[in-house]
PDB file of C-alpha atoms in Angstrom:
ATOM      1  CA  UNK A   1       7.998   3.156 -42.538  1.00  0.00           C
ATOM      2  CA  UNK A   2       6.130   5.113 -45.072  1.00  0.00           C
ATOM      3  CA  UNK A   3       4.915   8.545 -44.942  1.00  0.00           C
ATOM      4  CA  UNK A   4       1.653   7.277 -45.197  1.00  0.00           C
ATOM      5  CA  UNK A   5       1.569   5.397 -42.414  1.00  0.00           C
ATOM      6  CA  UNK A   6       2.529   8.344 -40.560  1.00  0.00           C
ATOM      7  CA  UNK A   7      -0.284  10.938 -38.769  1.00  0.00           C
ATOM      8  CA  UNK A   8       0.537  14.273 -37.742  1.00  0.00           C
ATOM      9  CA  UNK A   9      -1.067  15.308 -34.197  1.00  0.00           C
ATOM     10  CA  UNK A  10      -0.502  18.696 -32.049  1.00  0.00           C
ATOM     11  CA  UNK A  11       2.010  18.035 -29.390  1.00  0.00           C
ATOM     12  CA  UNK A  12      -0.164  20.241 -26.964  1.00  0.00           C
ATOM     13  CA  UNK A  13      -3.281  17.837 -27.278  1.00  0.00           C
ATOM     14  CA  UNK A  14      -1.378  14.446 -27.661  1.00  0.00           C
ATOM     15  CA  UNK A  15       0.318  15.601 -23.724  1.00  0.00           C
ATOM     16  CA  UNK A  16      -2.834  16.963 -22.324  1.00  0.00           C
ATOM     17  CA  UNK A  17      -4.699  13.284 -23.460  1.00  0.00           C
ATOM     18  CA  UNK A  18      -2.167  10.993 -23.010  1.00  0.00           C
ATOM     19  CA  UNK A  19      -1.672  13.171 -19.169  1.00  0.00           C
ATOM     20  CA  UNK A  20      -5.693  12.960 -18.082  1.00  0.00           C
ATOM     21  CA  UNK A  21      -5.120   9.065 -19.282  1.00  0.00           C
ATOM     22  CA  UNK A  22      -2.096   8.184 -16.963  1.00  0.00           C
ATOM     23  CA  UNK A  23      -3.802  10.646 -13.929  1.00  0.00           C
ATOM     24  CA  UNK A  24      -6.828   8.701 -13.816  1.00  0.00           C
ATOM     25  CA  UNK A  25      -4.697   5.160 -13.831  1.00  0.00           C
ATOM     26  CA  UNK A  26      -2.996   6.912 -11.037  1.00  0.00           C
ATOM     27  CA  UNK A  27      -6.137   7.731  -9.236  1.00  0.00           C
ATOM     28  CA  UNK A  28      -8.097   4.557 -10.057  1.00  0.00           C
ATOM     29  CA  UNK A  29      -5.158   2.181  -9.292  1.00  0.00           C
ATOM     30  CA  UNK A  30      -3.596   4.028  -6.386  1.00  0.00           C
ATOM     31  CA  UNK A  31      -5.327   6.912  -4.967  1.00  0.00           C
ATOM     32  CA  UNK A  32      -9.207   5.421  -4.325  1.00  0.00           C
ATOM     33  CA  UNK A  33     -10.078   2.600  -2.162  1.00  0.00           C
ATOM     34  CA  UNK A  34     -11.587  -0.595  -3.636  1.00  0.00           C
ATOM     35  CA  UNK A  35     -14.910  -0.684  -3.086  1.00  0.00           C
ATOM     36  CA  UNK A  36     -15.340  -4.649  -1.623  1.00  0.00           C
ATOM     37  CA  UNK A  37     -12.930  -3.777   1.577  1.00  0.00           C
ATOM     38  CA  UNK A  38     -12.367  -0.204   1.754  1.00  0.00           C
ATOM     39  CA  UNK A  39      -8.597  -0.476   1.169  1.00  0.00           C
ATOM     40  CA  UNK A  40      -5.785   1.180  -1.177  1.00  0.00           C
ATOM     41  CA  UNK A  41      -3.188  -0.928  -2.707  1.00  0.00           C
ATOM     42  CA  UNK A  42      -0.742  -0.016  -0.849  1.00  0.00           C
ATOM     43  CA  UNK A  43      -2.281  -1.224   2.463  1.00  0.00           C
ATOM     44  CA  UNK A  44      -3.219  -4.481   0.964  1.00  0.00           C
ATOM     45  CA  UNK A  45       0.268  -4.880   0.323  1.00  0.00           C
ATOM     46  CA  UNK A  46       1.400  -4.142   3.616  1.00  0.00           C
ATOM     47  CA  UNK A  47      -0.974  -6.657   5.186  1.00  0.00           C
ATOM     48  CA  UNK A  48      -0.015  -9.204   2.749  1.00  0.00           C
ATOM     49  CA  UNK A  49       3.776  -8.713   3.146  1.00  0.00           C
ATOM     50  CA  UNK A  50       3.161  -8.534   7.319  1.00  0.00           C
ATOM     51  CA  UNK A  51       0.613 -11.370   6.936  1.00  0.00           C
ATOM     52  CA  UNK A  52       3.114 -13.714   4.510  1.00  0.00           C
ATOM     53  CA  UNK A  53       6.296 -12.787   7.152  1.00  0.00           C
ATOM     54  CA  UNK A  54       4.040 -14.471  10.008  1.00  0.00           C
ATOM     55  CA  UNK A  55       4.666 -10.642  11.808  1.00  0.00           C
ATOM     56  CA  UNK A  56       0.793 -11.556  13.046  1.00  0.00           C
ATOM     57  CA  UNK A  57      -0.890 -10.404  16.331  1.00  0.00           C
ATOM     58  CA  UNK A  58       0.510 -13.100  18.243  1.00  0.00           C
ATOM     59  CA  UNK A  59       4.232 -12.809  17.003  1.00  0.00           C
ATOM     60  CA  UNK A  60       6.311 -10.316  18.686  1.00  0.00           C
ATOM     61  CA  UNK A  61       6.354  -6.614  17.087  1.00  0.00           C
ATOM     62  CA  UNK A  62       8.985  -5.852  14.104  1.00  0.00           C
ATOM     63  CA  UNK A  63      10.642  -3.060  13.271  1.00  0.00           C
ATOM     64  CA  UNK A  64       8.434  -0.556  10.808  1.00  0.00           C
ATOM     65  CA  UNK A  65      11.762  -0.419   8.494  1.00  0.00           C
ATOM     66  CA  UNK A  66      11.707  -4.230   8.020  1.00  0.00           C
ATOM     67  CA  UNK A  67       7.986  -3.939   6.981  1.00  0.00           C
ATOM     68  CA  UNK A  68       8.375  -0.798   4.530  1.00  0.00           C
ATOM     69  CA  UNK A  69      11.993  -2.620   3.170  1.00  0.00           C
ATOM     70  CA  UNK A  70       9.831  -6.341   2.540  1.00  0.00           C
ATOM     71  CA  UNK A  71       6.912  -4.268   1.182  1.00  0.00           C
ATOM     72  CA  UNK A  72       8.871  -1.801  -1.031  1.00  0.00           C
ATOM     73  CA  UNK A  73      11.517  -5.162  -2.471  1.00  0.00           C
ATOM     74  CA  UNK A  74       8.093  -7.311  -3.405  1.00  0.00           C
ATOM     75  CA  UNK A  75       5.084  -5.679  -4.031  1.00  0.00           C
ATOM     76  CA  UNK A  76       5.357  -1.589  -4.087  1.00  0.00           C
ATOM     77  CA  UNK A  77       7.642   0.373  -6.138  1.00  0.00           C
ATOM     78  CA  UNK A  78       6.432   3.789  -5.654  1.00  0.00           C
ATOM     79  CA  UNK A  79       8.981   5.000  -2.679  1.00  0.00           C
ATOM     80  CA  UNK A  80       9.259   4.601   1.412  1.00  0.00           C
ATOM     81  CA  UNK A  81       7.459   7.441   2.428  1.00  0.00           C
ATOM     82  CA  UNK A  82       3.986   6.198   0.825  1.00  0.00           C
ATOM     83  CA  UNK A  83       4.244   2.912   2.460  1.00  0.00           C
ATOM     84  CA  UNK A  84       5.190   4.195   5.960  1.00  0.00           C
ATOM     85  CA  UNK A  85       2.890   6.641   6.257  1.00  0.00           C
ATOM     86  CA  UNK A  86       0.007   3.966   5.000  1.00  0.00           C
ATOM     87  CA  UNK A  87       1.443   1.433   7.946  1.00  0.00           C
ATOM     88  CA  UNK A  88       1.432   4.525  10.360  1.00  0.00           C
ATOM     89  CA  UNK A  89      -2.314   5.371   9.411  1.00  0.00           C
ATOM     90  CA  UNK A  90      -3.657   1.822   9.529  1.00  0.00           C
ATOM     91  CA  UNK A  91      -2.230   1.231  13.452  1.00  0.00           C
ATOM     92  CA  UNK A  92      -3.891   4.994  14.382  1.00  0.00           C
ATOM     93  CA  UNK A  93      -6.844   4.307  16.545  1.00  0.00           C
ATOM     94  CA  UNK A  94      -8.262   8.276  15.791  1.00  0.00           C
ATOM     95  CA  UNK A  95      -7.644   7.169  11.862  1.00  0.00           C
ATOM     96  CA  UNK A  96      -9.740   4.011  11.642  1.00  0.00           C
ATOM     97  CA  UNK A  97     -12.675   2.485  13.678  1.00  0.00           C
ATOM     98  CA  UNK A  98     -10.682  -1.195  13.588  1.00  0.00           C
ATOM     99  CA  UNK A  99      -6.920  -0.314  13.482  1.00  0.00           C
ATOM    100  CA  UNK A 100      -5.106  -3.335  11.097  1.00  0.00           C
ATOM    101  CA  UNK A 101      -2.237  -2.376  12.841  1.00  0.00           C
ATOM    102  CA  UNK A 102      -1.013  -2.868  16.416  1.00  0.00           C
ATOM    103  CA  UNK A 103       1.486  -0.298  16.761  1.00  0.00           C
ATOM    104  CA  UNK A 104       4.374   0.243  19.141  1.00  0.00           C
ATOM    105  CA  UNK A 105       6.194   3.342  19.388  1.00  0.00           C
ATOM    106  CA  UNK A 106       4.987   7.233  18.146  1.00  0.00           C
ATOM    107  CA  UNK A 107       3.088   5.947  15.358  1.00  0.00           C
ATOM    108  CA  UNK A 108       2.069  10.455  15.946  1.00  0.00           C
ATOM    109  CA  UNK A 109      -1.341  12.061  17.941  1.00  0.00           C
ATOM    110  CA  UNK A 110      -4.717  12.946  16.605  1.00  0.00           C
ATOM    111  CA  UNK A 111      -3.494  16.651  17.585  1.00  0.00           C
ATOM    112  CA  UNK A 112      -1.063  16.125  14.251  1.00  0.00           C
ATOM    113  CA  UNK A 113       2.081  15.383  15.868  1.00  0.00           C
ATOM    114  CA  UNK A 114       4.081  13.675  13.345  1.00  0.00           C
ATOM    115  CA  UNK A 115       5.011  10.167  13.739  1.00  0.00           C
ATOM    116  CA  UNK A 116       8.844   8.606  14.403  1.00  0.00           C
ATOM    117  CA  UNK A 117      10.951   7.944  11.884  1.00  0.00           C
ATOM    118  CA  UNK A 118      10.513   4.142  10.902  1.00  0.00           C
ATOM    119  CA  UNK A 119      13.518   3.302  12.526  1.00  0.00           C
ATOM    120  CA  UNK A 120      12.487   3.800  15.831  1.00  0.00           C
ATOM    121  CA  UNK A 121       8.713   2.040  15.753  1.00  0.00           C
ATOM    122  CA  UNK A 122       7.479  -1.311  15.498  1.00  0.00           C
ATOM    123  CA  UNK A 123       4.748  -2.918  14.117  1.00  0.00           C
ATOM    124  CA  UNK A 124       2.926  -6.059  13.826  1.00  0.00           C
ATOM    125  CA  UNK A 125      -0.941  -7.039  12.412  1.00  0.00           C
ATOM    126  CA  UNK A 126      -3.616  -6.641  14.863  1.00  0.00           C
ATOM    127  CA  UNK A 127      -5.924  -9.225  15.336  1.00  0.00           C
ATOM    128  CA  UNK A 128      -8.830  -7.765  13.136  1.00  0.00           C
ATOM    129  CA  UNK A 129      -6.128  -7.717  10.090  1.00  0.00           C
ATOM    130  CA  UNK A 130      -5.375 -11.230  10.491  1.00  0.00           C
ATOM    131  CA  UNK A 131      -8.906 -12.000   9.871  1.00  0.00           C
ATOM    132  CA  UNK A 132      -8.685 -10.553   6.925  1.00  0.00           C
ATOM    133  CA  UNK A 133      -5.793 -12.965   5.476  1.00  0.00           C
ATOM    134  CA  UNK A 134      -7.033 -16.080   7.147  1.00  0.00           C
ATOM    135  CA  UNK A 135      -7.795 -17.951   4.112  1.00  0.00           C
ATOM    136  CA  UNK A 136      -6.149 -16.008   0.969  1.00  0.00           C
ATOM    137  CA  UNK A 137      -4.783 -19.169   0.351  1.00  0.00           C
ATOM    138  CA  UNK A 138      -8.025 -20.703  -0.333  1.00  0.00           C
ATOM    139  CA  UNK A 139      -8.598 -19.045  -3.776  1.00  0.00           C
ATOM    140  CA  UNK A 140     -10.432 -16.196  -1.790  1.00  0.00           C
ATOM    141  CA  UNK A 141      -8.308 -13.847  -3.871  1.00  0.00           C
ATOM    142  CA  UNK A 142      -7.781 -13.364  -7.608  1.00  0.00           C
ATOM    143  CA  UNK A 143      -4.148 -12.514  -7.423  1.00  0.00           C
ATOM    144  CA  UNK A 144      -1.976 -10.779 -10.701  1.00  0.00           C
ATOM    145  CA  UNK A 145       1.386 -10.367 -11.141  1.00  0.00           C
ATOM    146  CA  UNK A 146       2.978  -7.851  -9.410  1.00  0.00           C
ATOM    147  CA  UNK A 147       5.664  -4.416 -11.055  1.00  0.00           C
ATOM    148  CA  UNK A 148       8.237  -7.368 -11.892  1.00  0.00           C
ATOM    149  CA  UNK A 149       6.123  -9.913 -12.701  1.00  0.00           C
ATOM    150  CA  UNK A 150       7.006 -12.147  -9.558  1.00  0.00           C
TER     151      UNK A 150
END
């Protein structure tokens, strides 16, 4: 490579660009709900994962590890906590007006008592939730590879 070819830049404004760029992909990708159903990604994953493990509203309950392990291994590589405490919130009847969740266990109060460890609860999709995957085989979905491509 040629010094020509080569452009000098301040270190200070290269990190404070190339930082605002990766927090808004953060924020846009992660952080806000989509606007056609209200959800994050990491809840569609979780109903996906539940939904594609048959651990429906008519199946018995599973353990909450099991769900954050499938989730986490497939489709969300950002650590355990975020995808427990996004199960937790969708089975909270004070959190959302249709829970996606039917919970089993101390999935925590509306007073802010914390919820069990994900070893002790269980968890399977509610009814409502299963509505929602019905017919995501049917091309309702425009579907893109996931962190490894699979």
């Amino acid at each position: 490579m040629t010094s020509e070819h080569i452009e000098d830049i301040l270190l200070i404004e290269e990190m404070e660009s190339s930082y605002i760029d990766y927090a808004m992909s953060v924020v846009a990708g992660r952080a806000i709900p989509d606007v056609r159903d209200g959800l994050k990604p990491v809840q569609k994953r979780i109903i996906y994962a539940m939904a594609e493990s048959n651990w429906v509203f008519n199946q018995s309950h599973v353990k909450c590890a099991k769900v954050v392990g499938q989730v986490l291994g497939n489709y969300h590589p950002h650590g355990d906590s975020s995808v427990y405490n996004a199960l937790v919130r969708m089975g909270q009847v004070w959190s959302l007006r249709y829970p996606l969740i039917h919970p089993q266990g101390n999935f925590g109060s509306i007073d802010g008592d914390l919820p069990a460890a994900y070893r002790y609860t269980e968890a399977r999709l509610s009814q409502i939730a299963n509505e929602l995957v019905e017919d995501i085989n049917k091309e309702t979905v425009d579907f893109v590879p996931n962190f490894d491509d699979s």
